[in-house]
């Protein structure tokens, strides 16, 4: 117990902030939302609630080496939607959302360039494409640049305030609550509209390096993005879409760094232990190197399962200059990978880079899992909007698309703000949440309970083994999911034993609580989709084929009266014409 | 992957309310100890984003690869300029490589 820890609830200061628009999560989408809201409505009060510090928070904290989507001259937003749809095996995707994002995309990337982000350009001044849609950047400063603009916009930034629950007025969202990770205060944000842009959920599953000391967080997705943005909505009965479409990616082995840098940027082939080009040899019928993203992502693990591992991205064709360029790309996005190569004394022009799968993530900016939203990005909870990784329906948003969606959500929220009034504060709701938030901290040093880390590790191993984690080659079945759900329920009943020794620990306690809610919803989604539509991302060993009847969105909603998650479907609507499986 | 703080070099960013590494760590992991030196409160929870290592004004922080993943001892040392960054990388055999590139351009 830290000496500054409060002894009782009365010692904890409650800070009430009144604003017009609250943005939860000051990452990529959140910064863009704040800037856009202040641009379209300069008099609007905008507050950003950020668990870390916006200058280096969230998924882009380490930097970025590419903007994965920027529509080149001669191509249209419809072309981008076609490509995106083909990457997820023809969908279903929300084409209305995807199209509006695509129409906004280049403008958002141009904003970044005008703010000082170095985009690598050819002699003609045009961005240099490293693949069909992605452009190279030197994005080491990507996050600080966005953050500076968000601060300049006049939005009030509340750094180190972690959100724990939404503030509700009946079924309507009228703000959020949380606590100061540094100052220990309880925060109540009252707002006419709320945008949730917290990032996705990492750490629901065990990463394969997590049993090694000092590398519990050797994950590709930012491990501090724990799914809180989803869970605060799930608890209020918000409809979630496509959670079962998990993001599983090919990543560098033992480091979990990005691989597009190598495979797209330097046209390196995936090869197996026998030197065979895996995609051409085993996936030619699905398009070889141009196979949908989940096929390419899953290929290395399938090689290992078939006894043909290790697997590599073949960099032995690179010249020393190209190898240096490749490392420079990594220094912009994930610098520690260059350190990792040095720790193996590896010359990548002589030895290929080893690759492997990642632990599964729920990330709506990459796959399409997240809140079901309207075209204005409002969720099914009135007053609550979502953008970026939090908003579902649109896969392959990445940095540019999340930024674009931040702008769209801001416009939707600003219009909504004008139509509503702030109701009186519900003191009882605030008091109840304050008690819930600080409970783990107030249990005292003698309390015989469970640490957040113990509970997190139990949940991660459970999800890994029963809900299709990496050690199970992403496979699961009905019985395993039932087992996972049974134990998730037991874990949730044990939240009463969680204790926190300081404020950092208290944040960890709430992170595991949020992850449990998210994991439960995810397991229900995996259980409902009784087919295998996106192998790797979603593999049911008991239903190995596609079921044409499930060519629809799988949805979930917590019934607040029964406490049960209810599953249903929504139909797919094709808006952009063409063969759904072709780019 | 854990950051290591050189206690000789670290001055706790004297004048700051919080040292810079503590301000930027996305995981809330860097803390100012009672001796006014920064440290990482939970080595296992570090994401190796290197934000702390890059921002440290006195070069007191080193990001280390955990031994379970990489051999002893490689180093990657950033030097931040106003619109550029320079990296020095030393592998376990002592081979040195330098990298320099612009990380900011003039805003329009």
XYZ file of C-alpha atoms in Angstrom:
691
model
C 0.000 0.000 0.000
C 1.519 3.298 -1.079
C 1.699 5.930 1.617
C -0.348 8.357 -0.483
C -3.220 5.921 -0.919
C -6.564 7.062 0.445
C -7.998 5.218 3.453
C -11.651 5.841 2.662
C -13.942 7.232 -0.035
C -14.416 10.578 1.705
C -10.737 11.378 1.274
C -11.097 11.092 -2.496
C -11.837 14.359 -4.271
C -14.563 14.305 -6.917
C -13.830 16.613 -9.846
C -16.833 17.465 -11.985
C -16.104 18.747 -15.484
C -18.881 20.162 -17.621
C -18.302 20.170 -21.349
C -20.187 19.883 -24.631
C -18.285 17.067 -26.271
C -16.221 14.499 -24.410
C -13.705 12.393 -26.310
C -12.533 9.260 -24.519
C -9.070 8.348 -25.767
C -6.672 10.895 -27.275
C -5.049 8.624 -29.819
C -5.139 8.930 -33.573
C -8.951 9.091 -34.004
C -9.436 11.049 -30.784
C -6.946 13.795 -31.690
C -8.523 14.175 -35.114
C -12.001 14.273 -33.556
C -10.957 17.048 -31.161
C -9.337 19.113 -33.903
C -12.320 18.710 -36.233
C -14.889 19.517 -33.532
C -13.102 22.770 -32.686
C -12.761 23.554 -36.384
C -16.440 23.159 -37.271
C -17.665 24.688 -34.014
C -14.977 26.901 -32.418
C -17.170 27.877 -29.468
C -17.850 24.268 -28.514
C -16.321 23.011 -25.283
C -14.349 19.868 -26.044
C -12.628 17.696 -23.437
C -10.311 14.763 -24.069
C -10.015 12.063 -21.403
C -6.717 10.245 -21.893
C -5.381 7.441 -19.745
C -1.747 8.147 -20.684
C -0.310 11.385 -22.106
C -1.520 12.309 -25.578
C 1.999 13.048 -26.822
C 2.844 9.320 -26.711
C -0.308 7.355 -26.109
C -1.974 4.431 -27.790
C -1.127 2.341 -30.797
C 1.001 4.981 -32.538
C 3.128 5.727 -29.463
C 6.243 4.189 -30.982
C 5.731 5.806 -34.390
C 4.731 4.599 -37.836
C 6.567 3.855 -41.070
C 3.650 3.949 -43.498
C 0.152 5.207 -44.075
C -1.449 1.995 -45.286
C -4.188 3.624 -47.328
C -3.978 6.784 -49.425
C -5.944 6.836 -52.646
C -3.595 7.356 -55.607
C -4.429 9.436 -58.638
C -6.662 7.543 -61.028
C -8.274 5.486 -58.260
C -11.540 6.204 -56.469
C -12.958 5.698 -52.963
C -15.074 2.892 -54.482
C -11.862 1.155 -55.617
C -10.537 1.313 -52.050
C -13.758 -0.206 -50.713
C -13.503 -3.005 -53.299
C -9.943 -3.736 -52.230
C -10.831 -3.596 -48.540
C -13.781 -5.936 -49.085
C -11.598 -8.421 -50.966
C -9.083 -8.432 -48.100
C -11.772 -9.834 -45.804
C -12.866 -12.500 -48.254
C -15.712 -10.467 -49.749
C -17.056 -9.327 -46.433
C -19.667 -8.755 -45.243
C -18.456 -5.230 -44.495
C -20.348 -1.987 -43.861
C -19.906 -0.462 -47.292
C -21.750 2.734 -46.341
C -19.206 3.389 -43.587
C -16.234 2.210 -45.618
C -17.157 4.514 -48.487
C -17.607 7.581 -46.295
C -14.254 6.850 -44.638
C -12.573 6.473 -48.021
C -14.014 9.795 -49.199
C -12.530 11.511 -46.147
C -9.245 9.612 -46.158
C -6.856 11.643 -48.310
C -7.892 14.889 -46.643
C -6.934 13.490 -43.242
C -3.551 12.294 -44.506
C -2.977 15.677 -46.175
C -3.658 17.303 -42.793
C -0.852 15.235 -41.276
C 1.512 16.241 -44.069
C 0.651 19.922 -43.627
C 1.347 19.647 -39.885
C 4.902 18.469 -40.520
C 4.761 14.690 -40.963
C 7.481 13.631 -43.434
C 5.937 11.700 -46.320
C 8.455 10.060 -48.615
C 7.961 11.572 -52.075
C 9.292 10.825 -55.511
C 10.972 13.329 -57.811
C 7.544 14.471 -59.025
C 6.605 15.444 -55.454
C 3.971 12.736 -55.265
C 3.934 10.282 -52.331
C 5.964 7.177 -53.005
C 3.805 4.068 -52.948
C 5.352 0.978 -51.370
C 2.347 -1.190 -52.287
C -0.920 -0.598 -54.083
C -2.430 1.710 -51.488
C 0.227 2.426 -48.895
C 2.703 5.261 -48.792
C 5.949 5.446 -46.833
C 6.463 8.003 -44.104
C 9.105 8.817 -41.534
C 6.554 8.779 -38.764
C 8.647 8.664 -35.616
C 6.943 11.945 -34.582
C 3.461 11.004 -35.824
C 1.856 10.981 -32.378
C 3.523 14.124 -30.995
C 2.514 16.001 -34.183
C -1.160 14.997 -33.814
C -1.104 15.753 -30.103
C 0.330 19.251 -30.611
C -2.496 20.040 -33.030
C -5.100 18.691 -30.603
C -3.704 20.939 -27.856
C -3.537 23.917 -30.247
C -7.174 23.371 -31.203
C -8.240 24.567 -27.774
C -9.651 21.274 -26.567
C -9.133 20.671 -22.847
C -6.835 17.700 -22.477
C -7.101 15.615 -19.311
C -4.011 13.422 -19.352
C -3.691 10.433 -17.005
C -7.426 10.079 -16.438
C -8.669 6.536 -17.056
C -12.314 6.058 -18.049
C -14.215 3.423 -16.087
C -17.869 3.827 -17.065
C -20.242 5.984 -19.065
C -22.495 8.469 -17.330
C -26.058 7.684 -18.315
C -29.404 9.479 -18.287
C -31.861 6.676 -18.890
C -30.710 5.123 -22.154
C -28.816 8.213 -23.211
C -25.087 8.756 -22.692
C -24.363 12.084 -21.005
C -20.692 11.759 -20.152
C -18.248 9.409 -18.522
C -16.541 8.750 -15.226
C -13.067 7.646 -14.310
C -10.133 8.368 -12.073
C -6.866 10.244 -12.161
C -4.044 7.757 -12.414
C -1.645 10.342 -10.953
C -3.810 12.666 -8.852
C -6.119 9.988 -7.461
C -9.242 12.096 -8.019
C -12.566 10.728 -9.158
C -13.573 12.434 -12.392
C -17.095 13.015 -13.654
C -17.341 14.442 -17.165
C -20.781 15.749 -18.026
C -21.209 16.088 -21.770
C -23.957 16.448 -24.346
C -22.200 13.930 -26.565
C -19.352 11.466 -26.110
C -17.009 10.008 -28.722
C -15.250 6.808 -27.742
C -11.921 6.402 -29.529
C -9.865 4.381 -27.110
C -8.236 1.890 -29.424
C -8.779 -1.838 -29.530
C -8.298 -4.713 -27.126
C -4.875 -6.275 -26.638
C -4.100 -8.742 -23.873
C -7.315 -10.725 -23.957
C -5.089 -13.608 -25.051
C -1.701 -14.750 -23.816
C 1.164 -13.764 -26.057
C 3.575 -16.620 -26.717
C 6.484 -14.763 -25.118
C 4.575 -13.815 -21.985
C 6.012 -16.656 -19.935
C 9.493 -15.201 -20.378
C 10.452 -12.751 -17.664
C 10.408 -9.111 -18.750
C 8.453 -9.673 -21.927
C 4.849 -10.042 -20.877
C 3.983 -7.206 -23.237
C 5.866 -8.418 -26.285
C 2.748 -7.829 -28.359
C 2.199 -6.101 -31.656
C -0.834 -4.062 -30.585
C -0.223 -1.538 -27.841
C -0.684 -3.572 -24.619
C -2.143 -0.539 -22.863
C -5.140 -0.645 -25.200
C -7.215 -3.113 -23.240
C -10.696 -2.762 -24.723
C -12.084 -0.301 -22.168
C -13.720 1.641 -24.980
C -15.777 -1.389 -25.927
C -16.504 -2.558 -22.391
C -17.936 0.740 -21.159
C -20.474 0.490 -24.006
C -21.120 -3.238 -23.616
C -22.067 -2.629 -19.978
C -24.710 -0.120 -21.118
C -26.230 -2.473 -23.672
C -24.594 -0.990 -26.776
C -24.768 -3.208 -29.831
C -21.405 -4.619 -30.889
C -20.666 -6.003 -34.331
C -18.282 -8.642 -35.725
C -16.162 -9.092 -32.584
C -15.400 -12.611 -33.808
C -13.389 -11.175 -36.693
C -10.223 -11.002 -34.639
C -7.031 -9.520 -35.968
C -4.273 -12.081 -36.093
C -1.231 -10.965 -37.972
C 2.022 -12.311 -39.323
C 4.670 -10.745 -37.115
C 8.390 -11.004 -36.596
C 9.162 -14.017 -34.398
C 10.082 -13.399 -30.754
C 9.580 -9.682 -31.169
C 6.075 -9.334 -32.636
C 7.022 -6.413 -34.855
C 5.210 -5.475 -38.056
C 5.898 -7.465 -41.212
C 4.250 -5.370 -43.946
C 7.391 -3.272 -43.758
C 9.301 -6.241 -45.164
C 6.740 -8.065 -47.269
C 5.052 -5.062 -48.886
C 7.888 -2.572 -48.667
C 10.593 -4.884 -49.994
C 8.575 -7.560 -51.802
C 10.034 -10.285 -49.614
C 8.357 -13.655 -49.989
C 7.170 -15.813 -47.134
C 9.251 -18.986 -47.164
C 9.167 -22.106 -45.023
C 11.804 -24.457 -43.617
C 12.322 -26.017 -47.061
C 12.740 -22.675 -48.774
C 9.371 -23.029 -50.510
C 7.465 -19.836 -51.298
C 4.515 -20.575 -49.076
C 1.814 -18.435 -50.666
C 2.594 -19.548 -54.228
C 3.010 -23.188 -53.263
C 0.083 -23.687 -50.906
C -2.284 -20.778 -51.530
C -2.099 -20.287 -55.319
C -5.814 -21.126 -55.591
C -6.582 -18.237 -53.209
C -4.443 -15.695 -55.046
C -0.907 -16.514 -53.859
C 0.847 -13.301 -52.793
C -2.413 -11.472 -53.427
C -4.493 -13.790 -51.210
C -6.858 -12.076 -48.709
C -5.168 -10.635 -45.678
C -6.336 -13.303 -43.209
C -4.916 -16.062 -45.431
C -1.531 -14.333 -45.569
C -1.678 -13.629 -41.845
C -2.433 -17.219 -40.974
C 0.031 -18.854 -43.401
C 3.127 -19.007 -41.138
C 1.257 -20.729 -38.315
C -0.262 -23.237 -40.739
C 3.257 -24.040 -41.950
C 4.371 -24.660 -38.367
C 1.324 -26.861 -37.776
C 2.112 -28.853 -40.923
C 5.683 -29.392 -39.739
C 7.201 -26.960 -42.229
C 8.354 -24.275 -39.778
C 10.325 -22.149 -39.148
C 8.957 -19.547 -41.529
C 10.693 -16.464 -42.834
C 10.273 -13.266 -44.789
C 13.045 -13.717 -47.308
C 15.253 -10.662 -47.129
C 18.334 -12.330 -48.626
C 17.655 -10.622 -51.957
C 18.157 -7.177 -50.432
C 21.234 -5.092 -51.150
C 23.040 -3.660 -48.110
C 21.507 -0.242 -48.969
C 18.009 -1.706 -49.032
C 18.640 -3.506 -45.749
C 19.620 -0.200 -44.182
C 16.493 1.430 -45.597
C 14.376 -1.373 -44.152
C 15.911 -0.873 -40.721
C 15.279 2.871 -41.037
C 11.606 2.052 -41.630
C 11.587 0.019 -38.431
C 13.287 2.807 -36.508
C 10.294 4.961 -37.448
C 7.676 2.463 -36.331
C 9.129 -0.110 -33.957
C 12.732 0.851 -33.204
C 13.331 -2.039 -30.827
C 13.193 -4.463 -33.751
C 16.506 -3.049 -34.969
C 17.839 -3.653 -31.459
C 16.423 -7.171 -31.570
C 18.258 -7.922 -34.842
C 21.449 -6.596 -33.239
C 20.846 -8.880 -30.257
C 20.935 -11.794 -32.696
C 23.851 -10.301 -34.670
C 21.702 -10.850 -37.740
C 22.669 -9.598 -41.188
C 19.314 -9.702 -42.974
C 20.906 -9.769 -46.430
C 22.370 -13.164 -45.479
C 19.768 -14.549 -43.080
C 16.026 -14.078 -43.651
C 13.842 -12.533 -40.941
C 11.922 -15.131 -38.999
C 8.146 -14.608 -38.859
C 5.318 -16.164 -36.877
C 1.741 -15.408 -35.826
C 0.623 -12.945 -33.176
C -1.760 -13.298 -30.281
C -5.305 -12.298 -31.404
C -6.539 -8.729 -30.974
C -9.885 -7.029 -31.284
C -9.113 -3.936 -33.336
C -11.839 -2.235 -35.350
C -9.363 -0.165 -37.317
C -7.824 -3.304 -38.791
C -10.684 -5.792 -38.712
C -14.286 -4.693 -38.408
C -15.036 -5.464 -34.775
C -16.537 -2.763 -32.601
C -19.625 -0.690 -32.045
C -22.434 -0.881 -34.565
C -22.712 2.741 -35.716
C -24.846 4.904 -37.981
C -23.336 6.837 -40.873
C -22.831 9.713 -38.364
C -20.876 7.253 -36.197
C -23.461 7.209 -33.434
C -23.688 3.889 -31.610
C -27.006 2.342 -30.575
C -26.671 4.305 -27.311
C -27.976 7.829 -28.032
C -25.274 10.429 -27.460
C -22.453 7.919 -27.723
C -20.347 8.002 -30.902
C -17.406 5.814 -31.892
C -14.400 6.246 -34.174
C -11.208 4.442 -35.143
C -10.489 1.067 -33.562
C -13.652 1.442 -31.446
C -16.079 1.689 -34.373
C -17.005 -1.522 -36.148
C -18.019 -2.345 -39.692
C -15.024 -0.987 -41.594
C -11.883 -3.093 -41.834
C -8.522 -1.763 -43.072
C -8.905 1.757 -41.739
C -5.396 1.931 -40.316
C -3.877 5.316 -39.461
C -5.481 7.380 -42.242
C -8.896 5.775 -41.958
C -9.003 6.134 -38.167
C -8.090 9.808 -38.537
C -10.795 10.228 -41.181
C -13.347 8.541 -38.966
C -12.399 10.796 -36.054
C -13.409 13.725 -38.243
C -16.674 12.064 -39.287
C -17.591 11.203 -35.692
C -16.805 14.774 -34.604
C -19.186 16.190 -37.210
C -21.890 13.724 -36.185
C -21.409 14.527 -32.511
C -21.312 18.307 -33.025
C -24.655 18.161 -34.859
C -26.103 16.040 -32.061
C -24.850 18.404 -29.334
C -26.939 21.209 -30.845
C -30.101 19.137 -30.448
C -29.856 18.205 -26.764
C -29.632 19.721 -23.295
C -27.572 18.453 -20.394
C -29.793 16.816 -17.756
C -29.245 17.240 -14.012
C -26.423 15.161 -12.578
C -27.507 11.800 -11.199
C -25.730 11.900 -7.837
C -26.646 8.323 -6.942
C -25.076 6.983 -10.132
C -21.918 8.996 -9.480
C -21.647 7.790 -5.878
C -22.126 4.177 -6.903
C -19.416 4.372 -9.560
C -17.001 6.152 -7.239
C -17.395 3.322 -4.758
C -16.920 0.674 -7.459
C -13.842 2.392 -8.880
C -11.934 2.732 -5.625
C -13.020 -0.520 -3.968
C -9.864 -2.473 -4.914
C -7.693 0.305 -3.475
C -9.623 0.583 -0.210
C -9.512 -3.102 0.693
C -6.372 -2.473 2.675
C -2.929 -4.066 2.930
C -4.120 -7.049 4.956
C -6.784 -8.071 2.438
C -6.430 -11.695 1.318
C -7.338 -11.404 -2.341
C -6.231 -11.522 -5.951
C -3.837 -9.145 -7.710
C -4.816 -7.674 -11.093
C -1.869 -9.493 -12.666
C -2.931 -12.890 -11.335
C -6.408 -12.423 -12.727
C -5.083 -11.128 -16.049
C -2.793 -14.132 -16.496
C -5.578 -16.581 -15.654
C -7.847 -14.919 -18.226
C -5.141 -14.789 -20.900
C -4.316 -18.483 -20.604
C -8.002 -19.382 -20.581
C -8.642 -17.398 -23.759
C -5.508 -18.741 -25.419
C -6.334 -22.383 -24.846
C -10.124 -22.325 -25.139
C -11.045 -19.366 -27.330
C -8.576 -19.883 -30.159
C -5.255 -18.368 -29.133
C -1.901 -18.780 -30.791
C -0.820 -21.940 -28.955
C -3.978 -23.580 -30.371
C -3.251 -22.310 -33.876
C -6.308 -20.049 -33.480
C -8.732 -22.982 -33.432
C -11.672 -23.357 -31.118
C -14.944 -25.278 -30.931
C -18.306 -25.214 -29.182
C -17.149 -27.125 -26.102
C -14.029 -25.049 -25.613
C -16.019 -21.829 -25.912
C -18.531 -23.108 -23.361
C -15.618 -23.865 -21.060
C -14.200 -20.388 -21.629
C -17.560 -18.774 -20.888
C -17.999 -20.808 -17.713
C -14.611 -19.740 -16.412
C -15.007 -16.133 -17.516
C -18.162 -16.063 -15.408
C -16.205 -17.465 -12.462
C -13.503 -14.842 -12.965
C -16.117 -12.100 -13.079
C -17.549 -13.347 -9.799
C -14.050 -13.041 -8.314
C -13.642 -9.358 -9.152
C -14.751 -8.745 -5.551
C -11.379 -10.127 -4.431
C -9.247 -7.788 -6.544
C -6.954 -5.522 -4.581
C -4.743 -2.664 -5.686
C -1.766 -1.377 -3.767
C -1.524 1.994 -5.524
C -3.146 4.033 -8.298
C -1.185 2.297 -11.065
C -2.387 -1.010 -9.714
C -5.923 0.353 -9.551
C -5.697 1.099 -13.256
C -4.536 -2.496 -13.838
C -7.483 -3.754 -11.779
C -9.961 -1.878 -13.964
C -8.140 -2.997 -17.077
C -8.639 -6.637 -16.171
C -12.294 -5.998 -15.299
C -12.773 -4.381 -18.720
C -10.937 -7.205 -20.451
C -13.189 -9.787 -18.794
C -16.312 -8.057 -20.104
C -14.756 -7.838 -23.541
C -13.580 -11.477 -23.499
C -17.059 -12.674 -22.604
C -18.670 -10.769 -25.470
C -15.976 -12.056 -27.829
C -16.528 -15.681 -26.776
C -20.257 -15.308 -27.498
C -19.464 -13.974 -30.963
C -17.069 -16.845 -31.683
C -19.713 -19.292 -30.495
C -22.459 -17.802 -32.647
C -20.537 -17.936 -35.930
C -20.813 -21.686 -36.517
C -18.646 -21.725 -39.613
C -15.079 -20.819 -40.558
C -15.238 -17.637 -42.626
C -11.826 -16.097 -42.009
C -9.367 -18.907 -41.087
C -6.967 -17.708 -38.412
C -9.026 -14.672 -37.574
C -12.000 -16.935 -36.878
C -11.473 -20.698 -37.055
C -14.016 -23.221 -35.784
C -12.556 -26.728 -35.889
C -16.098 -28.118 -35.510
C -17.420 -26.035 -38.422
C -14.478 -25.861 -40.860
C -16.412 -24.592 -43.915
C -18.171 -21.356 -44.836
C -21.922 -21.438 -44.185
C -23.645 -19.245 -46.819
C -26.454 -18.599 -44.322
C -23.963 -16.663 -42.175
C -23.119 -14.146 -44.892
C -24.302 -11.442 -42.487
C -23.120 -9.452 -39.482
C -23.045 -11.181 -36.101
C -24.218 -8.791 -33.389
C -24.387 -8.805 -29.618
C -26.102 -6.758 -26.957
C -26.135 -7.108 -23.203
C -29.642 -7.418 -21.821
C -29.272 -5.166 -18.788
C -32.221 -6.785 -17.050
C -31.042 -10.387 -17.286
C -27.308 -9.684 -17.417
C -27.051 -12.041 -20.400
C -25.499 -11.252 -23.769
C -28.002 -11.720 -26.587
C -26.868 -12.604 -30.093
C -28.532 -11.747 -33.399
C -27.640 -10.949 -37.002
C -27.958 -8.044 -39.395
C -28.041 -8.370 -43.163
C -25.183 -7.349 -45.439
C -25.881 -4.682 -48.017
C -23.702 -4.394 -51.105
C -23.375 -0.771 -52.212
C -20.199 -0.840 -54.279
C -20.820 -3.062 -57.305
C -18.487 -5.818 -58.429
C -17.280 -9.293 -57.493
C -16.999 -9.144 -53.718
C -13.835 -11.245 -53.640
C -11.981 -9.192 -56.254
C -10.189 -5.920 -55.570
C 11.282 -4.938 -22.924
C 12.698 -3.148 -19.965
C 14.261 0.285 -19.944
C 17.313 0.559 -17.718
C 18.118 3.852 -16.091
C 21.709 4.920 -15.520
C 21.544 6.291 -12.001
C 24.698 8.361 -12.511
C 23.250 10.169 -15.516
C 19.600 10.507 -14.427
C 18.915 13.814 -12.687
C 15.162 13.253 -12.341
C 14.636 16.175 -14.788
C 15.280 18.411 -11.766
C 12.990 21.326 -12.496
C 10.100 19.293 -13.827
C 7.086 18.304 -11.777
C 7.391 14.871 -13.349
C 10.484 13.695 -15.233
C 9.936 13.526 -18.998
C 10.074 9.721 -19.101
C 7.299 9.567 -16.514
C 5.270 12.101 -18.505
C 5.371 10.201 -21.777
C 5.313 6.489 -20.889
C 2.101 5.167 -22.433
C 1.952 2.428 -19.805
C 2.388 4.651 -16.725
C 5.490 2.615 -15.910
C 8.225 5.193 -15.307
C 8.333 6.603 -11.801
C 10.551 8.981 -9.887
C 12.000 7.060 -6.969
C 12.684 8.452 -3.514
C 16.287 9.066 -4.535
C 14.937 11.388 -7.281
C 16.040 8.961 -9.972
C 13.601 7.508 -12.469
C 12.926 3.787 -12.680
C 10.545 1.415 -14.438
C 8.048 0.073 -11.909
C 7.250 -3.106 -13.835
C 9.857 -4.280 -16.319
C 7.618 -7.029 -17.693
C 4.903 -4.539 -18.677
C 7.066 -2.399 -20.973
C 6.057 -2.363 -24.667
C 9.537 -1.281 -25.845
C 8.124 1.752 -27.681
C 11.304 3.577 -26.612
C 9.428 6.843 -25.932
C 11.292 7.224 -22.618
C 14.644 6.424 -24.187
C 14.117 8.978 -26.953
C 12.891 11.790 -24.717
C 15.483 11.529 -21.935
C 17.492 14.786 -22.201
C 20.630 13.290 -20.628
C 20.644 9.916 -22.389
C 20.235 8.040 -19.101
C 17.758 5.445 -20.392
C 18.623 2.368 -22.380
C 16.100 -0.095 -23.805
C 17.360 -3.639 -23.399
C 16.125 -6.773 -25.113
C 15.191 -9.383 -22.459
C 17.753 -12.159 -22.512
C 15.069 -14.765 -23.196
C 14.620 -13.110 -26.588
C 17.981 -11.645 -27.513
C 21.609 -12.166 -26.553
C 23.931 -10.047 -24.443
C 24.469 -7.206 -25.223
C 23.087 -5.095 -28.044
C 22.515 -1.344 -27.840
C 20.379 1.149 -29.731
C 21.015 4.757 -28.809
C 18.830 7.602 -30.132
C 19.907 11.233 -30.364
C 17.022 13.619 -30.922
C 17.544 16.734 -33.039
C 14.965 19.431 -33.685
C 13.774 17.920 -36.958
C 15.816 14.744 -37.175
C 16.871 11.712 -35.218
C 20.180 9.878 -35.217
C 20.479 6.287 -34.044
C 23.578 4.305 -33.196
C 23.152 0.553 -33.148
C 25.780 -1.816 -31.750
C 25.267 -5.539 -32.156
C 26.459 -8.278 -29.800
C 29.705 -8.617 -31.786
C 30.444 -4.905 -31.508
C 29.483 -3.995 -35.081
C 28.294 -0.407 -35.241
C 25.700 1.086 -37.576
C 24.444 4.679 -37.759
C 21.108 5.946 -39.043
C 19.946 9.512 -39.502
C 16.719 10.826 -40.969
C 14.313 13.729 -40.785
C 11.338 13.128 -38.506
C 9.697 16.528 -39.025
C 9.262 18.794 -42.026
C 8.325 22.458 -42.046
C 4.544 22.734 -41.430
C 2.636 24.367 -44.292
